[in-house]
PDB file of C-alpha atoms and ligand atoms in Angstrom:
ATOM      1  CA  MET A   1     -40.039 -61.422 -28.334  1.00 95.00           C
ATOM      2  CA  ASN A   2     -36.802 -59.918 -29.070  1.00 98.00           C
ATOM      3  CA  LEU A   3     -36.138 -56.738 -26.827  1.00 98.00           C
ATOM      4  CA  ILE A   4     -33.146 -54.085 -26.898  1.00 98.00           C
ATOM      5  CA  LEU A   5     -32.941 -52.845 -22.930  1.00 98.00           C
ATOM      6  CA  LEU A   6     -31.344 -49.599 -23.327  1.00 98.00           C
ATOM      7  CA  GLY A   7     -29.801 -46.970 -21.020  1.00 98.00           C
ATOM      8  CA  ALA A   8     -27.555 -45.018 -19.253  1.00 98.00           C
ATOM      9  CA  PRO A   9     -24.679 -47.007 -17.594  1.00 97.00           C
ATOM     10  CA  GLY A  10     -26.302 -47.982 -13.766  1.00 97.00           C
ATOM     11  CA  ALA A  11     -30.095 -47.275 -15.355  1.00 98.00           C
ATOM     12  CA  GLY A  12     -30.722 -50.743 -14.200  1.00 98.00           C
ATOM     13  CA  LYS A  13     -30.520 -53.365 -17.550  1.00 98.00           C
ATOM     14  CA  GLY A  14     -28.410 -56.227 -16.151  1.00 97.00           C
ATOM     15  CA  THR A  15     -30.624 -56.112 -13.205  1.00 97.00           C
ATOM     16  CA  GLN A  16     -33.868 -56.129 -15.025  1.00 98.00           C
ATOM     17  CA  ALA A  17     -32.436 -58.654 -18.328  1.00 98.00           C
ATOM     18  CA  GLU A  18     -31.404 -60.851 -15.373  1.00 96.00           C
ATOM     19  CA  MET A  19     -35.720 -60.652 -14.278  1.00 97.00           C
ATOM     20  CA  LEU A  20     -36.888 -60.740 -17.809  1.00 98.00           C
ATOM     21  CA  THR A  21     -35.119 -63.913 -18.734  1.00 97.00           C
ATOM     22  CA  GLN A  22     -36.416 -65.512 -15.409  1.00 96.00           C
ATOM     23  CA  LYS A  23     -40.201 -64.312 -16.212  1.00 97.00           C
ATOM     24  CA  LEU A  24     -40.016 -64.797 -20.223  1.00 97.00           C
ATOM     25  CA  SER A  25     -37.490 -67.601 -20.443  1.00 97.00           C
ATOM     26  CA  ILE A  26     -35.509 -65.942 -22.818  1.00 98.00           C
ATOM     27  CA  PRO A  27     -31.918 -65.383 -22.897  1.00 98.00           C
ATOM     28  CA  ALA A  28     -29.993 -62.003 -22.100  1.00 98.00           C
ATOM     29  CA  ILE A  29     -27.797 -61.550 -23.874  1.00 98.00           C
ATOM     30  CA  SER A  30     -25.018 -58.809 -22.026  1.00 98.00           C
ATOM     31  CA  THR A  31     -21.908 -57.085 -24.137  1.00 98.00           C
ATOM     32  CA  GLY A  32     -20.228 -56.015 -21.467  1.00 97.00           C
ATOM     33  CA  ASN A  33     -20.406 -59.652 -19.556  1.00 97.00           C
ATOM     34  CA  MET A  34     -19.028 -61.166 -23.083  1.00 97.00           C
ATOM     35  CA  LEU A  35     -16.296 -58.906 -23.033  1.00 97.00           C
ATOM     36  CA  ARG A  36     -15.295 -59.415 -19.500  1.00 96.00           C
ATOM     37  CA  GLU A  37     -15.627 -63.378 -19.489  1.00 95.00           C
ATOM     38  CA  ALA A  38     -13.311 -62.510 -22.324  1.00 96.00           C
ATOM     39  CA  ILE A  39     -10.595 -60.578 -20.619  1.00 96.00           C
ATOM     40  CA  ALA A  40     -11.105 -62.912 -18.008  1.00 95.00           C
ATOM     41  CA  ASN A  41      -9.977 -65.977 -20.101  1.00 96.00           C
ATOM     42  CA  GLY A  42      -7.279 -64.096 -21.925  1.00 97.00           C
ATOM     43  CA  THR A  43      -8.968 -64.514 -25.289  1.00 97.00           C
ATOM     44  CA  ALA A  44      -7.596 -62.609 -28.538  1.00 97.00           C
ATOM     45  CA  LEU A  45     -10.387 -60.685 -28.232  1.00 97.00           C
ATOM     46  CA  GLY A  46     -10.083 -59.943 -24.390  1.00 97.00           C
ATOM     47  CA  LYS A  47      -6.824 -58.745 -24.872  1.00 98.00           C
ATOM     48  CA  GLU A  48      -7.836 -56.625 -27.784  1.00 97.00           C
ATOM     49  CA  VAL A  49     -10.521 -55.244 -25.843  1.00 98.00           C
ATOM     50  CA  LYS A  50      -9.851 -54.688 -21.812  1.00 98.00           C
ATOM     51  CA  GLN A  51      -8.146 -51.040 -22.232  1.00 98.00           C
ATOM     52  CA  TYR A  52     -11.336 -49.638 -24.118  1.00 98.00           C
ATOM     53  CA  MET A  53     -13.588 -51.360 -21.157  1.00 98.00           C
ATOM     54  CA  ASP A  54     -10.639 -50.275 -18.333  1.00 97.00           C
ATOM     55  CA  GLY A  55     -11.177 -46.015 -19.873  1.00 97.00           C
ATOM     56  CA  GLY A  56     -14.702 -46.565 -19.859  1.00 98.00           C
ATOM     57  CA  LEU A  57     -14.780 -46.071 -23.751  1.00 98.00           C
ATOM     58  CA  LEU A  58     -16.721 -48.259 -26.606  1.00 98.00           C
ATOM     59  CA  VAL A  59     -14.971 -50.640 -28.169  1.00 98.00           C
ATOM     60  CA  PRO A  60     -15.088 -50.488 -31.200  1.00 98.00           C
ATOM     61  CA  ASP A  61     -18.174 -51.277 -32.996  1.00 98.00           C
ATOM     62  CA  ASP A  62     -17.086 -54.083 -35.653  1.00 97.00           C
ATOM     63  CA  LEU A  63     -15.964 -56.316 -32.745  1.00 97.00           C
ATOM     64  CA  ILE A  64     -19.140 -55.864 -31.142  1.00 98.00           C
ATOM     65  CA  LEU A  65     -21.321 -56.707 -34.132  1.00 97.00           C
ATOM     66  CA  SER A  66     -19.702 -60.485 -34.922  1.00 93.00           C
ATOM     67  CA  ILE A  67     -19.635 -61.812 -31.142  1.00 95.00           C
ATOM     68  CA  VAL A  68     -23.563 -60.217 -31.243  1.00 97.00           C
ATOM     69  CA  ALA A  69     -24.694 -61.415 -34.870  1.00 94.00           C
ATOM     70  CA  GLU A  70     -22.787 -65.090 -33.793  1.00 94.00           C
ATOM     71  CA  ARG A  71     -24.964 -65.305 -30.343  1.00 97.00           C
ATOM     72  CA  VAL A  72     -28.248 -64.341 -31.699  1.00 96.00           C
ATOM     73  CA  LYS A  73     -27.929 -67.289 -33.880  1.00 95.00           C
ATOM     74  CA  GLN A  74     -27.781 -70.114 -31.340  1.00 97.00           C
ATOM     75  CA  PRO A  75     -31.154 -72.276 -30.853  1.00 98.00           C
ATOM     76  CA  ASP A  76     -31.543 -70.491 -27.427  1.00 98.00           C
ATOM     77  CA  CYS A  77     -32.371 -67.467 -29.010  1.00 98.00           C
ATOM     78  CA  THR A  78     -35.100 -68.589 -31.274  1.00 96.00           C
ATOM     79  CA  ASN A  79     -37.525 -67.896 -29.119  1.00 96.00           C
ATOM     80  CA  GLY A  80     -36.579 -64.296 -28.393  1.00 98.00           C
ATOM     81  CA  PHE A  81     -34.141 -62.539 -26.333  1.00 98.00           C
ATOM     82  CA  ILE A  82     -33.394 -59.782 -24.795  1.00 98.00           C
ATOM     83  CA  LEU A  83     -29.635 -57.195 -25.362  1.00 98.00           C
ATOM     84  CA  ASP A  84     -28.290 -55.887 -22.526  1.00 98.00           C
ATOM     85  CA  GLY A  85     -26.636 -52.648 -23.217  1.00 96.00           C
ATOM     86  CA  VAL A  86     -26.497 -53.545 -27.192  1.00 98.00           C
ATOM     87  CA  PRO A  87     -26.786 -51.623 -29.635  1.00 98.00           C
ATOM     88  CA  ARG A  88     -24.619 -48.507 -28.330  1.00 98.00           C
ATOM     89  CA  THR A  89     -24.179 -46.541 -31.385  1.00 98.00           C
ATOM     90  CA  LEU A  90     -25.683 -45.255 -34.269  1.00 98.00           C
ATOM     91  CA  ALA A  91     -23.978 -47.838 -36.588  1.00 98.00           C
ATOM     92  CA  GLN A  92     -24.318 -50.591 -34.414  1.00 98.00           C
ATOM     93  CA  ALA A  93     -28.481 -50.227 -34.555  1.00 98.00           C
ATOM     94  CA  GLU A  94     -28.174 -49.851 -38.550  1.00 98.00           C
ATOM     95  CA  ALA A  95     -25.795 -53.011 -38.470  1.00 98.00           C
ATOM     96  CA  LEU A  96     -28.203 -54.947 -36.499  1.00 97.00           C
ATOM     97  CA  ASP A  97     -30.844 -54.060 -39.395  1.00 96.00           C
ATOM     98  CA  ALA A  98     -29.393 -54.469 -42.209  1.00 96.00           C
ATOM     99  CA  LYS A  99     -28.749 -58.214 -40.714  1.00 94.00           C
ATOM    100  CA  GLY A 100     -31.954 -58.551 -40.389  1.00 94.00           C
ATOM    101  CA  VAL A 101     -31.579 -58.974 -36.297  1.00 95.00           C
ATOM    102  CA  ARG A 102     -35.827 -58.325 -35.661  1.00 95.00           C
ATOM    103  CA  VAL A 103     -36.726 -56.124 -32.627  1.00 97.00           C
ATOM    104  CA  ASP A 104     -40.124 -55.826 -31.623  1.00 98.00           C
ATOM    105  CA  HIS A 105     -39.450 -53.384 -28.143  1.00 98.00           C
ATOM    106  CA  VAL A 106     -36.924 -50.702 -27.394  1.00 98.00           C
ATOM    107  CA  VAL A 107     -36.940 -50.525 -23.525  1.00 98.00           C
ATOM    108  CA  SER A 108     -35.267 -47.361 -22.831  1.00 98.00           C
ATOM    109  CA  ILE A 109     -34.625 -47.270 -18.196  1.00 98.00           C
ATOM    110  CA  GLU A 110     -34.366 -43.701 -17.829  1.00 98.00           C
ATOM    111  CA  ILE A 111     -32.611 -41.918 -14.992  1.00 97.00           C
ATOM    112  CA  ASP A 112     -30.768 -38.363 -14.346  1.00 95.00           C
ATOM    113  CA  ASP A 113     -27.204 -38.297 -14.206  1.00 93.00           C
ATOM    114  CA  ALA A 114     -27.460 -37.386 -10.585  1.00 91.00           C
ATOM    115  CA  VAL A 115     -28.324 -40.637  -9.426  1.00 94.00           C
ATOM    116  CA  ILE A 116     -26.387 -43.005 -11.420  1.00 95.00           C
ATOM    117  CA  GLU A 117     -22.686 -42.486  -8.795  1.00 89.00           C
ATOM    118  CA  GLY A 118     -24.789 -43.842  -5.509  1.00 91.00           C
ATOM    119  CA  ARG A 119     -25.667 -46.773  -7.842  1.00 95.00           C
ATOM    120  CA  MET A 120     -22.156 -47.608  -8.925  1.00 95.00           C
ATOM    121  CA  THR A 121     -20.047 -47.279  -6.147  1.00 94.00           C
ATOM    122  CA  GLY A 122     -22.630 -49.331  -4.415  1.00 96.00           C
ATOM    123  CA  ARG A 123     -22.779 -52.089  -7.465  1.00 97.00           C
ATOM    124  CA  ARG A 124     -21.392 -55.713  -6.654  1.00 98.00           C
ATOM    125  CA  VAL A 125     -21.291 -57.850  -9.677  1.00 97.00           C
ATOM    126  CA  CYS A 126     -20.566 -62.390  -9.424  1.00 97.00           C
ATOM    127  CA  ALA A 127     -17.416 -62.991 -10.812  1.00 95.00           C
ATOM    128  CA  LYS A 128     -18.497 -66.189 -11.420  1.00 95.00           C
ATOM    129  CA  CYS A 129     -21.854 -65.455 -13.634  1.00 95.00           C
ATOM    130  CA  SER A 130     -22.322 -61.657 -13.519  1.00 95.00           C
ATOM    131  CA  ALA A 131     -25.091 -61.232 -11.279  1.00 95.00           C
ATOM    132  CA  SER A 132     -25.848 -57.641 -10.496  1.00 96.00           C
ATOM    133  CA  TYR A 133     -26.242 -56.739  -6.455  1.00 97.00           C
ATOM    134  CA  HIS A 134     -26.143 -54.029  -4.651  1.00 97.00           C
ATOM    135  CA  ILE A 135     -24.989 -53.203  -0.881  1.00 97.00           C
ATOM    136  CA  THR A 136     -28.046 -51.642   0.135  1.00 95.00           C
ATOM    137  CA  ALA A 137     -30.864 -51.438  -2.790  1.00 95.00           C
ATOM    138  CA  ASN A 138     -30.454 -55.179  -3.880  1.00 96.00           C
ATOM    139  CA  PRO A 139     -28.106 -56.993  -1.514  1.00 98.00           C
ATOM    140  CA  PRO A 140     -27.095 -60.459  -1.432  1.00 98.00           C
ATOM    141  CA  ALA A 141     -28.234 -63.261   1.275  1.00 98.00           C
ATOM    142  CA  THR A 142     -24.623 -63.490   2.453  1.00 98.00           C
ATOM    143  CA  GLU A 143     -22.221 -60.230   1.879  1.00 96.00           C
ATOM    144  CA  GLY A 144     -20.084 -60.600  -0.724  1.00 97.00           C
ATOM    145  CA  THR A 145     -21.636 -64.095  -1.888  1.00 98.00           C
ATOM    146  CA  CYS A 146     -23.784 -64.634  -5.139  1.00 98.00           C
ATOM    147  CA  ASP A 147     -27.274 -65.928  -4.175  1.00 98.00           C
ATOM    148  CA  GLN A 148     -27.310 -67.386  -7.506  1.00 96.00           C
ATOM    149  CA  CYS A 149     -24.414 -69.559  -7.981  1.00 98.00           C
ATOM    150  CA  GLY A 150     -21.969 -68.268  -4.802  1.00 98.00           C
ATOM    151  CA  GLY A 151     -19.306 -67.268  -6.591  1.00 98.00           C
ATOM    152  CA  GLU A 152     -17.724 -64.058  -4.963  1.00 98.00           C
ATOM    153  CA  LEU A 153     -18.921 -60.306  -5.393  1.00 98.00           C
ATOM    154  CA  VAL A 154     -16.067 -57.891  -7.101  1.00 97.00           C
ATOM    155  CA  ILE A 155     -16.438 -54.802  -7.955  1.00 97.00           C
ATOM    156  CA  ARG A 156     -16.025 -53.720 -11.636  1.00 96.00           C
ATOM    157  CA  LYS A 157     -12.401 -52.038 -12.334  1.00 94.00           C
ATOM    158  CA  ASP A 158     -15.059 -49.002 -14.358  1.00 96.00           C
ATOM    159  CA  ASP A 159     -16.930 -48.523 -11.292  1.00 97.00           C
ATOM    160  CA  ALA A 160     -14.327 -45.877  -9.741  1.00 95.00           C
ATOM    161  CA  PRO A 161     -16.243 -42.527  -9.809  1.00 94.00           C
ATOM    162  CA  GLU A 162     -13.678 -41.010 -12.691  1.00 95.00           C
ATOM    163  CA  THR A 163     -14.651 -43.593 -15.189  1.00 97.00           C
ATOM    164  CA  VAL A 164     -18.077 -43.951 -14.227  1.00 96.00           C
ATOM    165  CA  ARG A 165     -17.948 -39.994 -15.452  1.00 96.00           C
ATOM    166  CA  LYS A 166     -16.584 -41.357 -18.685  1.00 97.00           C
ATOM    167  CA  ARG A 167     -18.887 -43.555 -19.293  1.00 97.00           C
ATOM    168  CA  LEU A 168     -21.895 -40.938 -18.706  1.00 97.00           C
ATOM    169  CA  GLN A 169     -20.231 -38.446 -21.145  1.00 97.00           C
ATOM    170  CA  VAL A 170     -19.945 -41.833 -23.975  1.00 98.00           C
ATOM    171  CA  TYR A 171     -23.692 -42.720 -23.237  1.00 98.00           C
ATOM    172  CA  HIS A 172     -25.030 -38.774 -23.906  1.00 98.00           C
ATOM    173  CA  GLU A 173     -22.624 -38.322 -27.114  1.00 98.00           C
ATOM    174  CA  SER A 174     -23.026 -42.132 -28.731  1.00 98.00           C
ATOM    175  CA  THR A 175     -25.870 -43.987 -27.706  1.00 98.00           C
ATOM    176  CA  GLU A 176     -28.526 -41.743 -26.342  1.00 98.00           C
ATOM    177  CA  VAL A 177     -29.277 -40.787 -30.299  1.00 98.00           C
ATOM    178  CA  LEU A 178     -30.692 -44.517 -30.355  1.00 98.00           C
ATOM    179  CA  LYS A 179     -33.803 -43.171 -28.579  1.00 98.00           C
ATOM    180  CA  ASP A 180     -34.479 -40.949 -31.595  1.00 98.00           C
ATOM    181  CA  TYR A 181     -33.531 -43.900 -33.809  1.00 98.00           C
ATOM    182  CA  TYR A 182     -36.292 -46.661 -32.332  1.00 98.00           C
ATOM    183  CA  ALA A 183     -38.890 -43.850 -31.874  1.00 98.00           C
ATOM    184  CA  LYS A 184     -39.233 -43.453 -35.554  1.00 98.00           C
ATOM    185  CA  ALA A 185     -39.623 -46.997 -35.784  1.00 97.00           C
ATOM    186  CA  GLY A 186     -42.268 -47.203 -33.298  1.00 98.00           C
ATOM    187  CA  LYS A 187     -40.221 -49.629 -31.033  1.00 98.00           C
ATOM    188  CA  LEU A 188     -39.262 -47.101 -28.367  1.00 98.00           C
ATOM    189  CA  ARG A 189     -40.868 -47.680 -24.485  1.00 98.00           C
ATOM    190  CA  ILE A 190     -39.487 -45.106 -22.058  1.00 98.00           C
ATOM    191  CA  ILE A 191     -39.157 -46.683 -18.203  1.00 98.00           C
ATOM    192  CA  GLU A 192     -39.421 -44.540 -15.528  1.00 98.00           C
ATOM    193  CA  GLY A 193     -35.867 -45.824 -13.869  1.00 98.00           C
ATOM    194  CA  ASN A 194     -35.734 -43.650 -10.962  1.00 97.00           C
ATOM    195  CA  GLN A 195     -37.713 -46.410  -8.720  1.00 97.00           C
ATOM    196  CA  SER A 196     -37.763 -49.679  -6.973  1.00 97.00           C
ATOM    197  CA  ILE A 197     -36.469 -52.627  -8.938  1.00 98.00           C
ATOM    198  CA  GLU A 198     -39.821 -54.409  -8.920  1.00 98.00           C
ATOM    199  CA  GLY A 199     -41.757 -51.065  -9.637  1.00 98.00           C
ATOM    200  CA  ALA A 200     -39.601 -50.881 -12.963  1.00 98.00           C
ATOM    201  CA  ASN A 201     -39.734 -54.548 -13.785  1.00 98.00           C
ATOM    202  CA  ARG A 202     -43.639 -54.050 -13.605  1.00 98.00           C
ATOM    203  CA  ASP A 203     -43.415 -51.230 -15.837  1.00 98.00           C
ATOM    204  CA  ILE A 204     -41.228 -52.822 -18.305  1.00 98.00           C
ATOM    205  CA  LEU A 205     -43.670 -55.592 -18.505  1.00 98.00           C
ATOM    206  CA  VAL A 206     -46.976 -53.231 -19.271  1.00 98.00           C
ATOM    207  CA  ALA A 207     -44.920 -51.860 -22.069  1.00 98.00           C
ATOM    208  CA  ILE A 208     -43.720 -54.789 -23.945  1.00 98.00           C
ATOM    209  CA  GLY A 209     -47.559 -56.427 -23.128  1.00 96.00           C
ATOM    210  CA  ALA A 210     -46.089 -58.933 -21.447  1.00 95.00           C
ATOM    211  CA  GLU A 211     -48.032 -60.504 -18.460  1.00 88.00           C
ATOM    212  CA  VAL A 212     -47.595 -59.063 -15.195  1.00 87.00           C
TER     213      VAL A 212
HETATM  214  P1  LIG B   1     -22.710 -50.470 -18.032  1.00 87.01           P
HETATM  215  O1  LIG B   1     -24.136 -51.869 -17.983  1.00 87.01           O
HETATM  216  O2  LIG B   1     -22.559 -50.315 -16.467  1.00 87.01           O
HETATM  217  O3  LIG B   1     -22.898 -49.460 -18.987  1.00 87.01           O
HETATM  218  P2  LIG B   1     -21.509 -52.722 -19.767  1.00 87.01           P
HETATM  219  O4  LIG B   1     -21.358 -54.031 -19.142  1.00 87.01           O
HETATM  220  O5  LIG B   1     -22.882 -53.067 -20.599  1.00 87.01           O
HETATM  221  O6  LIG B   1     -22.024 -51.659 -18.704  1.00 87.01           O
HETATM  222  O7  LIG B   1     -20.565 -52.147 -20.554  1.00 87.01           O
HETATM  223  C1  LIG B   1     -19.199 -51.755 -19.924  1.00 87.01           C
HETATM  224  C2  LIG B   1     -18.389 -51.935 -21.429  1.00 87.01           C
HETATM  225  O8  LIG B   1     -18.096 -53.020 -22.115  1.00 87.01           O
HETATM  226  C3  LIG B   1     -18.521 -50.758 -21.437  1.00 87.01           C
HETATM  227  O9  LIG B   1     -18.093 -49.052 -21.085  1.00 87.01           O
HETATM  228  C4  LIG B   1     -17.928 -50.524 -22.690  1.00 87.01           C
HETATM  229  O10 LIG B   1     -16.611 -50.209 -22.927  1.00 87.01           O
HETATM  230  C5  LIG B   1     -18.318 -52.254 -23.156  1.00 87.01           C
HETATM  231  N1  LIG B   1     -19.422 -52.104 -24.329  1.00 87.01           N
HETATM  232  C6  LIG B   1     -20.092 -53.068 -23.910  1.00 87.01           C
HETATM  233  N2  LIG B   1     -21.009 -53.377 -24.751  1.00 87.01           N
HETATM  234  C7  LIG B   1     -20.542 -52.497 -25.672  1.00 87.01           C
HETATM  235  C8  LIG B   1     -21.253 -52.158 -26.813  1.00 87.01           C
HETATM  236  N3  LIG B   1     -22.251 -52.715 -27.404  1.00 87.01           N
HETATM  237  N4  LIG B   1     -20.483 -51.318 -28.000  1.00 87.01           N
HETATM  238  C9  LIG B   1     -19.414 -50.826 -27.070  1.00 87.01           C
HETATM  239  N5  LIG B   1     -18.523 -51.033 -26.061  1.00 87.01           N
HETATM  240  C10 LIG B   1     -19.412 -51.893 -25.406  1.00 87.01           C
HETATM  241  P1  LIG B   2     -26.453 -51.545 -15.805  1.00 87.01           P
HETATM  242  O1  LIG B   2     -26.235 -52.987 -16.058  1.00 87.01           O
HETATM  243  O2  LIG B   2     -27.820 -50.419 -15.855  1.00 87.01           O
HETATM  244  O3  LIG B   2     -25.324 -50.709 -15.638  1.00 87.01           O
HETATM  245  P2  LIG B   2     -27.579 -52.441 -13.342  1.00 87.01           P
HETATM  246  O4  LIG B   2     -28.341 -53.172 -13.453  1.00 87.01           O
HETATM  247  O5  LIG B   2     -25.829 -53.528 -13.047  1.00 87.01           O
HETATM  248  O6  LIG B   2     -27.252 -51.490 -13.985  1.00 87.01           O
HETATM  249  O7  LIG B   2     -27.426 -51.939 -11.798  1.00 87.01           O
HETATM  250  C1  LIG B   2     -26.595 -51.011 -11.391  1.00 87.01           C
HETATM  251  C2  LIG B   2     -26.805 -51.107  -9.891  1.00 87.01           C
HETATM  252  O8  LIG B   2     -27.810 -50.049  -9.410  1.00 87.01           O
HETATM  253  C3  LIG B   2     -27.102 -52.297  -9.216  1.00 87.01           C
HETATM  254  O9  LIG B   2     -25.453 -51.880  -7.735  1.00 87.01           O
HETATM  255  C4  LIG B   2     -27.680 -53.145  -9.195  1.00 87.01           C
HETATM  256  O10 LIG B   2     -27.995 -53.746  -8.312  1.00 87.01           O
HETATM  257  C5  LIG B   2     -28.492 -51.342  -8.517  1.00 87.01           C
HETATM  258  N1  LIG B   2     -29.687 -50.898  -9.180  1.00 87.01           N
HETATM  259  C6  LIG B   2     -30.675 -51.470 -10.326  1.00 87.01           C
HETATM  260  N2  LIG B   2     -31.575 -51.000 -10.222  1.00 87.01           N
HETATM  261  C7  LIG B   2     -32.265 -50.109  -9.324  1.00 87.01           C
HETATM  262  C8  LIG B   2     -33.522 -49.571  -8.569  1.00 87.01           C
HETATM  263  N3  LIG B   2     -34.367 -49.302  -9.380  1.00 87.01           N
HETATM  264  N4  LIG B   2     -33.400 -48.912  -7.495  1.00 87.01           N
HETATM  265  C9  LIG B   2     -31.995 -48.905  -7.280  1.00 87.01           C
HETATM  266  N5  LIG B   2     -30.521 -49.678  -7.366  1.00 87.01           N
HETATM  267  C10 LIG B   2     -31.043 -50.851  -8.158  1.00 87.01           C
HETATM  268 ZN1  LIG B   3     -23.420 -65.888  -9.307  1.00 87.01          ZN
END
């Protein structure tokens, strides 16, 4: 089962990707996490993408496509994968199709812009494994520490309110069109994102025809 998770920043893609990974035993591929890792490791890719990410802008399509094409060829993707945060432009979607990356369901997690700022100001992510938490909606067992790996929880630089507003604008301008693209292909599944994490997860499982 090959899935794409679509949605504005803060819609809950990362949170749902982690849950679906457990449930479906297929890997979650987050381009955002891969790029942040490249920055943390000081690689050439990391140096190239840092300014875009810090500014809330999209990283050029060719860079994204090469890392995704490479990743989905890995042996752990044989039974499927979850793309979290990619594709994000029409060009990326078309290129994935052209490369023969098959997609079964595109889950669009819908959320009003007004809800997003509160989600972002409360978001904390694990510096080690990238797990996503929220100080009130999804707190870790021990403040500041990742439940999964014990890593330190940090605030993402691009979660500053001004950058969040920029990212939202980019979402509406460049990414939202993908809903039409995948609706035409009969693959779009709309999910209400403004509900509990568990509720959204159940709706996704139903929408993709998986056991709840
Ligand atoms: P969020 O899940 O909050 O929307 P991500 O972690 O997916 O954030 O992305 C963070 C940043 O990484 C984006 O603002 C962008 O700069 C870059 N990025 C991630 N995925 C892509 C992509 N598919 N295309 C272009 N840029 C991307
Ligand atoms: P995305 O990957 O789409 O940017 P995340 O999964 O990182 O979004 O979620 C953004 C923030 O909102 C995180 O702090 C997360 O814990 C929180 N969150 C995710 N889903 C929900 C939900 N259904 N209700 C409340 N908070 C949520
Ligand atoms: Zn962790």
